[in-house]
Coordinates of C-alpha atoms in Angstrom, one line a residue:
L1 CA 0.0 0.0 0.0
R2 CA 2.8 2.4 0.8
L3 CA 4.3 1.6 -2.6
G4 CA 1.1 2.8 -4.3
A5 CA -0.5 -0.6 -5.1
A6 CA -3.7 -0.3 -7.1
R7 CA -5.1 -3.5 -5.6
V8 CA -4.1 -5.7 -2.7
V9 CA -5.5 -9.2 -1.9
S10 CA -4.5 -11.1 1.2
L11 CA -5.1 -14.8 2.0
D12 CA -4.5 -17.3 4.8
Y13 CA -5.5 -20.7 5.7
Q14 CA -6.4 -20.3 9.4
Q15 CA -9.5 -18.5 10.4
A16 CA -7.7 -16.7 13.3
S17 CA -5.1 -15.4 10.9
V18 CA -7.7 -14.2 8.5
E19 CA -9.6 -12.4 11.3
T20 CA -6.4 -10.8 12.5
T21 CA -5.5 -9.6 9.0
R22 CA -9.0 -8.1 8.6
L23 CA -8.6 -6.3 11.8
L24 CA -5.3 -4.9 10.6
R25 CA -7.0 -3.8 7.4
K26 CA -9.7 -2.0 9.4
H27 CA -7.0 -0.1 11.4
V28 CA -5.2 0.9 8.2
Q29 CA -8.4 2.2 6.6
Q30 CA -9.3 4.2 9.7
A31 CA -5.9 6.0 9.8
P32 CA -4.2 5.7 6.4
E33 CA -2.3 9.0 6.6
A34 CA -0.8 8.2 10.0
L35 CA 0.5 4.9 8.6
G36 CA 1.8 6.5 5.5
V37 CA -0.7 4.8 3.2
G38 CA -2.1 6.7 0.2
N39 CA -5.0 4.6 -0.9
A40 CA -6.1 2.3 1.9
D41 CA -9.2 1.2 0.0
A42 CA -6.8 -0.6 -2.5
W43 CA -6.7 -3.4 0.2
E44 CA -9.8 -4.9 -1.2
E45 CA -10.0 -8.5 0.1
V46 CA -8.8 -10.8 2.9
L47 CA -9.6 -14.4 1.8
Q48 CA -9.5 -17.7 3.6
G49 CA -8.2 -20.6 1.6
S50 CA -5.3 -22.9 1.0
I51 CA -2.5 -22.5 -1.5
L52 CA -2.8 -26.3 -2.0
D53 CA -6.4 -25.9 -3.1
Q54 CA -6.1 -25.8 -6.9
A55 CA -9.6 -24.5 -7.5
F56 CA -9.1 -21.7 -4.9
V57 CA -5.7 -20.7 -6.4
D58 CA -7.2 -20.7 -10.0
D59 CA -9.6 -18.0 -8.9
L60 CA -7.0 -15.7 -7.4
P61 CA -5.9 -12.6 -9.5
R62 CA -2.6 -12.7 -11.4
S63 CA -0.5 -9.9 -9.8
D64 CA 2.6 -7.8 -10.4
L65 CA 4.0 -8.8 -7.0
V66 CA 3.2 -12.0 -5.0
Y67 CA 4.6 -12.2 -1.5
S68 CA 4.7 -15.2 0.9
Y69 CA 6.7 -15.1 4.1
G70 CA 7.6 -18.2 6.2
V71 CA 4.5 -20.3 5.5
L72 CA 4.9 -22.6 2.5
H73 CA 7.3 -24.9 4.4
H74 CA 4.5 -25.5 6.9
T75 CA 1.8 -26.6 4.4
G76 CA 2.9 -30.3 4.4
D77 CA 3.7 -30.0 0.7
V78 CA 6.2 -27.3 0.1
W79 CA 6.7 -28.3 -3.6
G80 CA 3.0 -28.4 -4.3
A81 CA 2.7 -24.9 -2.7
L82 CA 5.6 -23.5 -4.8
R83 CA 4.1 -25.0 -7.9
N84 CA 0.7 -23.4 -7.2
I85 CA 2.0 -20.0 -6.2
A86 CA 4.2 -19.4 -9.3
P87 CA 1.4 -18.8 -11.8
L88 CA 0.0 -16.0 -9.6
A89 CA 3.0 -13.8 -10.8
A90 CA 2.6 -14.8 -14.4
V91 CA 2.3 -11.3 -15.8
Q92 CA 4.7 -9.1 -17.7
N93 CA 7.7 -8.4 -15.4
G94 CA 5.9 -10.0 -12.5
L95 CA 7.8 -10.7 -9.3
L96 CA 7.4 -13.5 -6.7
L97 CA 9.0 -13.1 -3.3
V98 CA 8.9 -16.4 -1.3
S99 CA 10.6 -16.8 2.0
I100 CA 11.1 -20.4 3.2
H101 CA 13.4 -22.2 5.6
V102 CA 16.5 -23.6 3.9
A103 CA 18.8 -26.3 5.3
E104 CA 22.0 -24.3 4.7
S105 CA 21.1 -21.6 7.1
V106 CA 20.6 -23.7 10.3
D107 CA 22.9 -26.0 12.1
I108 CA 20.7 -29.1 12.7
G109 CA 23.2 -31.7 11.7
D110 CA 21.6 -35.1 11.4
S111 CA 18.8 -34.2 13.7
T112 CA 16.2 -33.3 11.1
S113 CA 14.0 -36.3 11.8
E114 CA 14.4 -35.7 15.6
W115 CA 13.2 -32.1 15.2
L116 CA 10.2 -33.3 13.2
E117 CA 9.2 -35.7 15.9
L118 CA 9.6 -33.1 18.6
K119 CA 7.4 -30.7 16.6
K120 CA 4.8 -33.3 16.1
E121 CA 4.9 -34.2 19.8
F122 CA 4.7 -30.5 20.9
N123 CA 1.4 -30.1 18.9
Q124 CA -0.1 -33.0 20.8
M125 CA 0.8 -31.7 24.2
L126 CA -1.4 -30.2 26.9
P127 CA -0.9 -26.5 27.6
W128 CA 1.2 -27.1 30.7
E129 CA 3.3 -29.6 28.8
Q130 CA 4.0 -27.0 26.1
E131 CA 5.0 -24.5 28.7
Q132 CA 7.4 -27.0 30.1
S133 CA 8.9 -27.5 26.7
I134 CA 9.2 -23.8 26.1
L135 CA 11.2 -23.5 29.4
A136 CA 13.4 -26.4 28.3
Y137 CA 14.0 -24.8 25.0
A138 CA 14.9 -21.5 26.7
I139 CA 17.5 -23.2 28.9
A140 CA 18.9 -25.1 26.0
E141 CA 19.2 -21.9 23.8
L142 CA 20.1 -19.3 26.5
G143 CA 21.5 -21.2 29.5
E144 CA 25.2 -21.2 28.4
H145 CA 25.1 -17.5 27.3
T146 CA 23.6 -16.5 30.7
L147 CA 26.1 -18.5 32.7
Q148 CA 29.0 -17.0 30.8
C149 CA 27.6 -13.5 31.2
V150 CA 27.0 -13.9 34.9
N151 CA 30.5 -15.3 35.4
A152 CA 32.0 -12.4 33.4
S153 CA 30.3 -9.9 35.7
G154 CA 32.9 -10.4 38.4
R155 CA 30.4 -12.1 40.6
P156 CA 30.3 -15.7 39.5
A157 CA 27.0 -17.5 39.7
A158 CA 28.5 -19.9 42.4
A159 CA 29.3 -16.9 44.6
L160 CA 25.8 -15.4 44.5
A161 CA 24.5 -16.8 47.7
G162 CA 21.0 -15.3 47.6
G163 CA 18.4 -16.4 45.1
S164 CA 17.5 -12.7 44.4
G165 CA 21.1 -11.8 43.5
R166 CA 21.4 -14.7 41.1
F167 CA 18.0 -13.8 39.6
A168 CA 19.0 -10.2 39.2
Q169 CA 22.2 -11.1 37.4
A170 CA 20.6 -13.6 35.2
R171 CA 17.8 -11.2 34.3
R172 CA 20.4 -8.5 33.4
C173 CA 22.3 -10.9 31.1
L174 CA 19.1 -12.2 29.4
G175 CA 18.1 -8.6 28.9
E176 CA 21.1 -8.1 26.6
V177 CA 19.7 -10.9 24.4
F178 CA 16.0 -9.9 24.6
G179 CA 16.9 -6.3 23.8
T180 CA 17.8 -7.1 20.2
F181 CA 15.9 -10.4 19.8
A182 CA 12.8 -9.0 18.2
K183 CA 14.7 -7.4 15.4
E184 CA 16.5 -10.6 14.6
A185 CA 13.4 -12.9 15.0
R186 CA 11.0 -11.3 12.6
G187 CA 9.5 -9.0 15.2
M188 CA 8.7 -11.8 17.7
D189 CA 9.8 -11.9 21.3
F190 CA 11.7 -15.0 22.5
I191 CA 8.7 -16.9 23.9
T192 CA 6.6 -16.3 20.7
D193 CA 9.5 -17.3 18.6
A194 CA 9.9 -20.5 20.7
H195 CA 6.2 -21.3 20.1
D196 CA 6.6 -20.6 16.4
W197 CA 9.7 -22.9 16.2
L198 CA 8.5 -25.8 18.3
G199 CA 4.9 -25.6 17.1
G200 CA 5.7 -25.2 13.5
Y201 CA 4.4 -28.5 12.1
P202 CA 4.1 -29.8 9.3
Y203 CA 7.6 -28.7 8.4
D204 CA 9.9 -29.2 5.4
W205 CA 13.6 -28.5 5.2
V206 CA 14.7 -27.7 1.6
R207 CA 18.0 -26.9 0.0
T208 CA 18.5 -23.6 -1.9
D209 CA 19.6 -25.3 -5.1
E210 CA 16.6 -27.6 -5.0
V211 CA 14.3 -24.5 -4.9
I212 CA 16.1 -22.8 -7.7
R213 CA 16.0 -25.9 -9.9
F214 CA 12.4 -26.8 -9.1
M215 CA 11.1 -23.3 -9.9
R216 CA 13.1 -23.2 -13.2
R217 CA 12.2 -26.7 -14.4
E218 CA 9.1 -28.0 -12.7
V219 CA 6.6 -25.1 -12.5
Q220 CA 4.6 -23.3 -15.1
P221 CA 5.5 -20.7 -16.0
S222 CA 9.2 -21.4 -15.5
M223 CA 10.5 -19.0 -12.8
K224 CA 14.0 -17.5 -12.7
T225 CA 15.7 -16.8 -9.4
L226 CA 17.0 -13.2 -9.4
Q227 CA 18.3 -12.9 -5.9
I228 CA 18.3 -14.7 -2.5
Q229 CA 18.2 -13.0 0.9
H230 CA 20.6 -15.1 3.0
S231 CA 18.8 -15.6 6.4
A232 CA 17.3 -18.5 8.3
V233 CA 14.0 -17.9 6.4
A234 CA 15.6 -17.3 3.0
G235 CA 13.9 -14.9 0.7
F236 CA 13.8 -16.0 -3.0
L237 CA 13.0 -13.2 -5.5
L238 CA 11.8 -14.7 -8.8
T239 CA 10.3 -13.7 -12.1
P240 CA 8.8 -15.5 -15.0
A241 CA 11.7 -16.6 -17.2
V242 CA 10.1 -15.3 -20.4
L243 CA 7.7 -12.6 -19.3
G244 CA 10.2 -11.2 -16.8
E245 CA 13.3 -10.8 -19.0
S246 CA 13.4 -7.1 -18.3
N247 CA 14.0 -7.9 -14.6
F248 CA 17.4 -9.5 -15.3
F249 CA 18.7 -9.7 -18.9
A250 CA 17.4 -8.6 -22.3
N251 CA 18.8 -7.4 -25.6
G252 CA 22.3 -8.5 -24.6
Q253 CA 22.4 -6.4 -21.4
F254 CA 21.7 -6.8 -17.7
Q255 CA 18.4 -5.2 -16.8
G256 CA 16.2 -4.6 -13.8
H257 CA 17.4 -6.2 -10.6
W258 CA 20.7 -7.1 -12.2
A259 CA 21.3 -3.8 -13.9
S260 CA 23.1 -2.2 -10.9
H261 CA 25.7 -5.0 -10.7
T262 CA 29.0 -5.1 -12.4
P263 CA 29.7 -8.5 -14.1
I264 CA 33.0 -10.2 -13.5
D265 CA 33.7 -13.3 -15.6
L266 CA 35.6 -16.0 -13.8
A267 CA 38.1 -17.2 -16.4
P268 CA 38.8 -20.9 -16.1
G269 CA 42.5 -20.3 -15.9
D270 CA 42.1 -18.1 -12.9
I271 CA 40.1 -20.6 -10.9
I272 CA 42.2 -22.5 -8.3
E273 CA 41.5 -25.9 -6.8
W274 CA 41.0 -25.5 -3.0
Q275 CA 43.4 -28.3 -2.1
M276 CA 46.1 -26.6 -4.1
F277 CA 45.6 -23.3 -2.4
D278 CA 45.3 -24.8 1.0
G279 CA 48.4 -26.9 0.5
A280 CA 50.4 -23.8 -0.6
A281 CA 49.2 -21.9 2.4
D282 CA 50.3 -24.7 4.7
E283 CA 53.7 -24.8 3.1
Y284 CA 54.0 -21.0 3.4
V285 CA 53.2 -21.0 7.1
A286 CA 55.5 -24.0 7.7
Q287 CA 58.4 -21.9 6.3
G288 CA 57.7 -19.1 8.7
G289 CA 55.4 -17.0 6.6
K290 CA 52.3 -15.2 8.0
L291 CA 49.1 -15.3 6.0
K292 CA 47.2 -12.1 5.5
E293 CA 44.0 -11.7 7.5
H294 CA 41.7 -12.2 4.5
L295 CA 43.5 -15.5 3.6
V296 CA 43.1 -16.7 7.2
E297 CA 39.4 -15.8 7.0
M298 CA 39.0 -17.7 3.8
R299 CA 40.5 -20.9 5.3
S300 CA 38.4 -20.6 8.4
V301 CA 35.1 -20.7 6.5
A302 CA 35.9 -23.9 4.5
T303 CA 34.9 -26.1 7.4
G304 CA 33.2 -28.9 5.5
G305 CA 36.3 -30.2 3.6
K306 CA 38.3 -29.4 0.5
T307 CA 35.8 -30.1 -2.3
C308 CA 35.5 -26.6 -3.7
W309 CA 37.2 -23.9 -5.8
V310 CA 38.6 -20.5 -5.1
Y311 CA 38.8 -17.4 -7.3
F312 CA 40.6 -14.2 -6.2
F313 CA 39.2 -10.9 -7.4
P314 CA 41.5 -8.7 -9.5
P315 CA 42.4 -5.9 -7.1
E316 CA 41.3 -3.2 -9.6
L317 CA 37.7 -4.5 -9.3
G318 CA 37.5 -4.2 -5.6
E319 CA 36.7 -1.4 -3.2
P320 CA 38.9 -0.3 -0.2
C321 CA 38.2 -2.4 2.9
R322 CA 39.6 -3.0 6.4
Q323 CA 43.2 -3.7 5.4
P324 CA 45.0 -1.0 3.5
D325 CA 46.4 -3.4 0.9
D326 CA 43.1 -5.2 0.3
K327 CA 40.4 -4.5 -2.3
C328 CA 37.1 -6.1 -1.4
I329 CA 33.9 -7.2 -3.1
S330 CA 30.5 -6.9 -1.5
P331 CA 29.3 -10.2 0.1
M332 CA 25.9 -9.4 -1.5
S333 CA 27.4 -10.2 -4.9
I334 CA 25.7 -13.0 -6.8
L335 CA 27.5 -16.0 -8.5
L336 CA 25.9 -17.2 -11.7
E337 CA 26.5 -20.6 -13.3
D338 CA 25.3 -20.4 -17.0
M339 CA 23.3 -17.3 -16.0
E340 CA 21.5 -19.1 -13.2
V341 CA 22.1 -18.3 -9.5
L342 CA 24.4 -21.1 -8.4
G343 CA 22.8 -21.8 -5.0
W344 CA 23.2 -20.7 -1.4
G345 CA 25.6 -17.8 -1.1
G346 CA 25.6 -16.9 2.6
D347 CA 27.2 -18.2 5.7
S348 CA 26.9 -22.0 5.8
A349 CA 25.5 -22.6 9.3
D350 CA 25.3 -26.3 8.5
G351 CA 29.1 -26.4 8.2
L352 CA 29.0 -28.1 4.8
L353 CA 30.8 -25.5 2.7
C354 CA 33.4 -27.3 0.7
S355 CA 32.2 -30.7 1.7
P356 CA 31.3 -33.4 -0.8
D357 CA 27.7 -33.2 0.3
S358 CA 27.4 -29.4 0.1
G359 CA 25.5 -29.2 -3.1
P360 CA 26.0 -26.0 -5.2
R361 CA 26.8 -23.1 -3.0
Y362 CA 29.3 -20.2 -2.7
Q363 CA 30.5 -17.6 -0.3
V364 CA 31.8 -14.2 -1.2
L365 CA 34.6 -13.1 1.1
R366 CA 36.6 -9.9 1.1
T367 CA 39.1 -10.7 -1.7
G368 CA 37.8 -13.9 -3.2
I369 CA 35.0 -16.4 -3.5
L370 CA 34.7 -20.0 -2.5
F371 CA 32.3 -22.1 -4.6
S372 CA 31.1 -25.6 -5.5
P373 CA 29.5 -26.3 -8.9
A374 CA 26.1 -27.8 -9.3
D375 CA 27.3 -31.4 -9.8
G376 CA 30.7 -31.3 -8.2
S377 CA 32.5 -31.1 -11.5
D378 CA 35.7 -29.1 -12.2
P379 CA 34.6 -25.6 -13.2
R380 CA 37.8 -25.2 -15.3
F381 CA 36.7 -27.9 -17.6
N382 CA 33.0 -28.5 -17.4
G383 CA 32.2 -26.0 -20.2
R384 CA 30.0 -23.8 -18.1
S385 CA 30.3 -20.0 -17.6
Y386 CA 30.8 -18.5 -14.1
R387 CA 30.0 -14.9 -13.6
L388 CA 30.0 -12.8 -10.5
L389 CA 27.5 -9.9 -10.3
K390 CA 29.4 -7.5 -8.2

């Protein structure tokens, strides 16, 4: 509405959510100027229905912008939901922004099935049992931080004889976390976020490259990924591959959302096998050399193994950064493989960057980029083009 939309239609599956959204619409229409809204009446409808209901989806309007945040992975059929939502943006230069939970952004290790069982169990609990689980979750998530904070205060927890003193110290330490938590947890306080995490069932973990490939090959119209917001609930910005050409590349030039980027072609001869780089660094250190900070940083993020490749940016293409001699590239840069976003490009919380099981992914560091191709092949000889959108 603040962007001047001519028509807005909202929908949700749960009745409570629909009623809450209708109440919000009522408040907006009562005080549009105070909320910075020009035409509040453009918010025409708040519908109740399921994205998995084909007949319901077929009746929805095709729109310039379709937005879904953090819900499709809770439908029980994330792929069916993605398949159904794509046609809603099937207009000239249409945009689809879908935020879903991706596996690369969370460190759950091999506990995926365990979390699913815990979520299922939580939804079957009595209210007091859920409260107990929330308390256990809080201790598991915040207990170590609180203890370290209390001990660092100069009055270790063991020395706080009175219960009130220990409580006051713990409350102060937790306040440091809660003070910024809402900004980092999508506006929710800790308890609400705990309910959202433990109670979020059904639940699907997906991998970034699976979403990119599925939306490109398995839906109609074919959807091209333009950009990914690298967070726990990753935001995928997509456009119809044909109708949306002006959003990325047309007439031999970068357009729309890619127009502001400077393309850097990764020449095969400039791509280095990680094992070769890592071995040379070891030898240099063994001979008494000291690696530059940015090289130490690069080695520290490759925690999953040595199955990846490294490319160092030409200094003239970078911008001044922390070290006087360094020229850096923005971590928001996008790596393309044959003009498709390669995969996950943020911090790998799962620790699999450069592992054989990482799938296609990359990470842009200050002076170079680490990446793994889509099929684990050698990017110097697989015949594909690699281009960084700086």
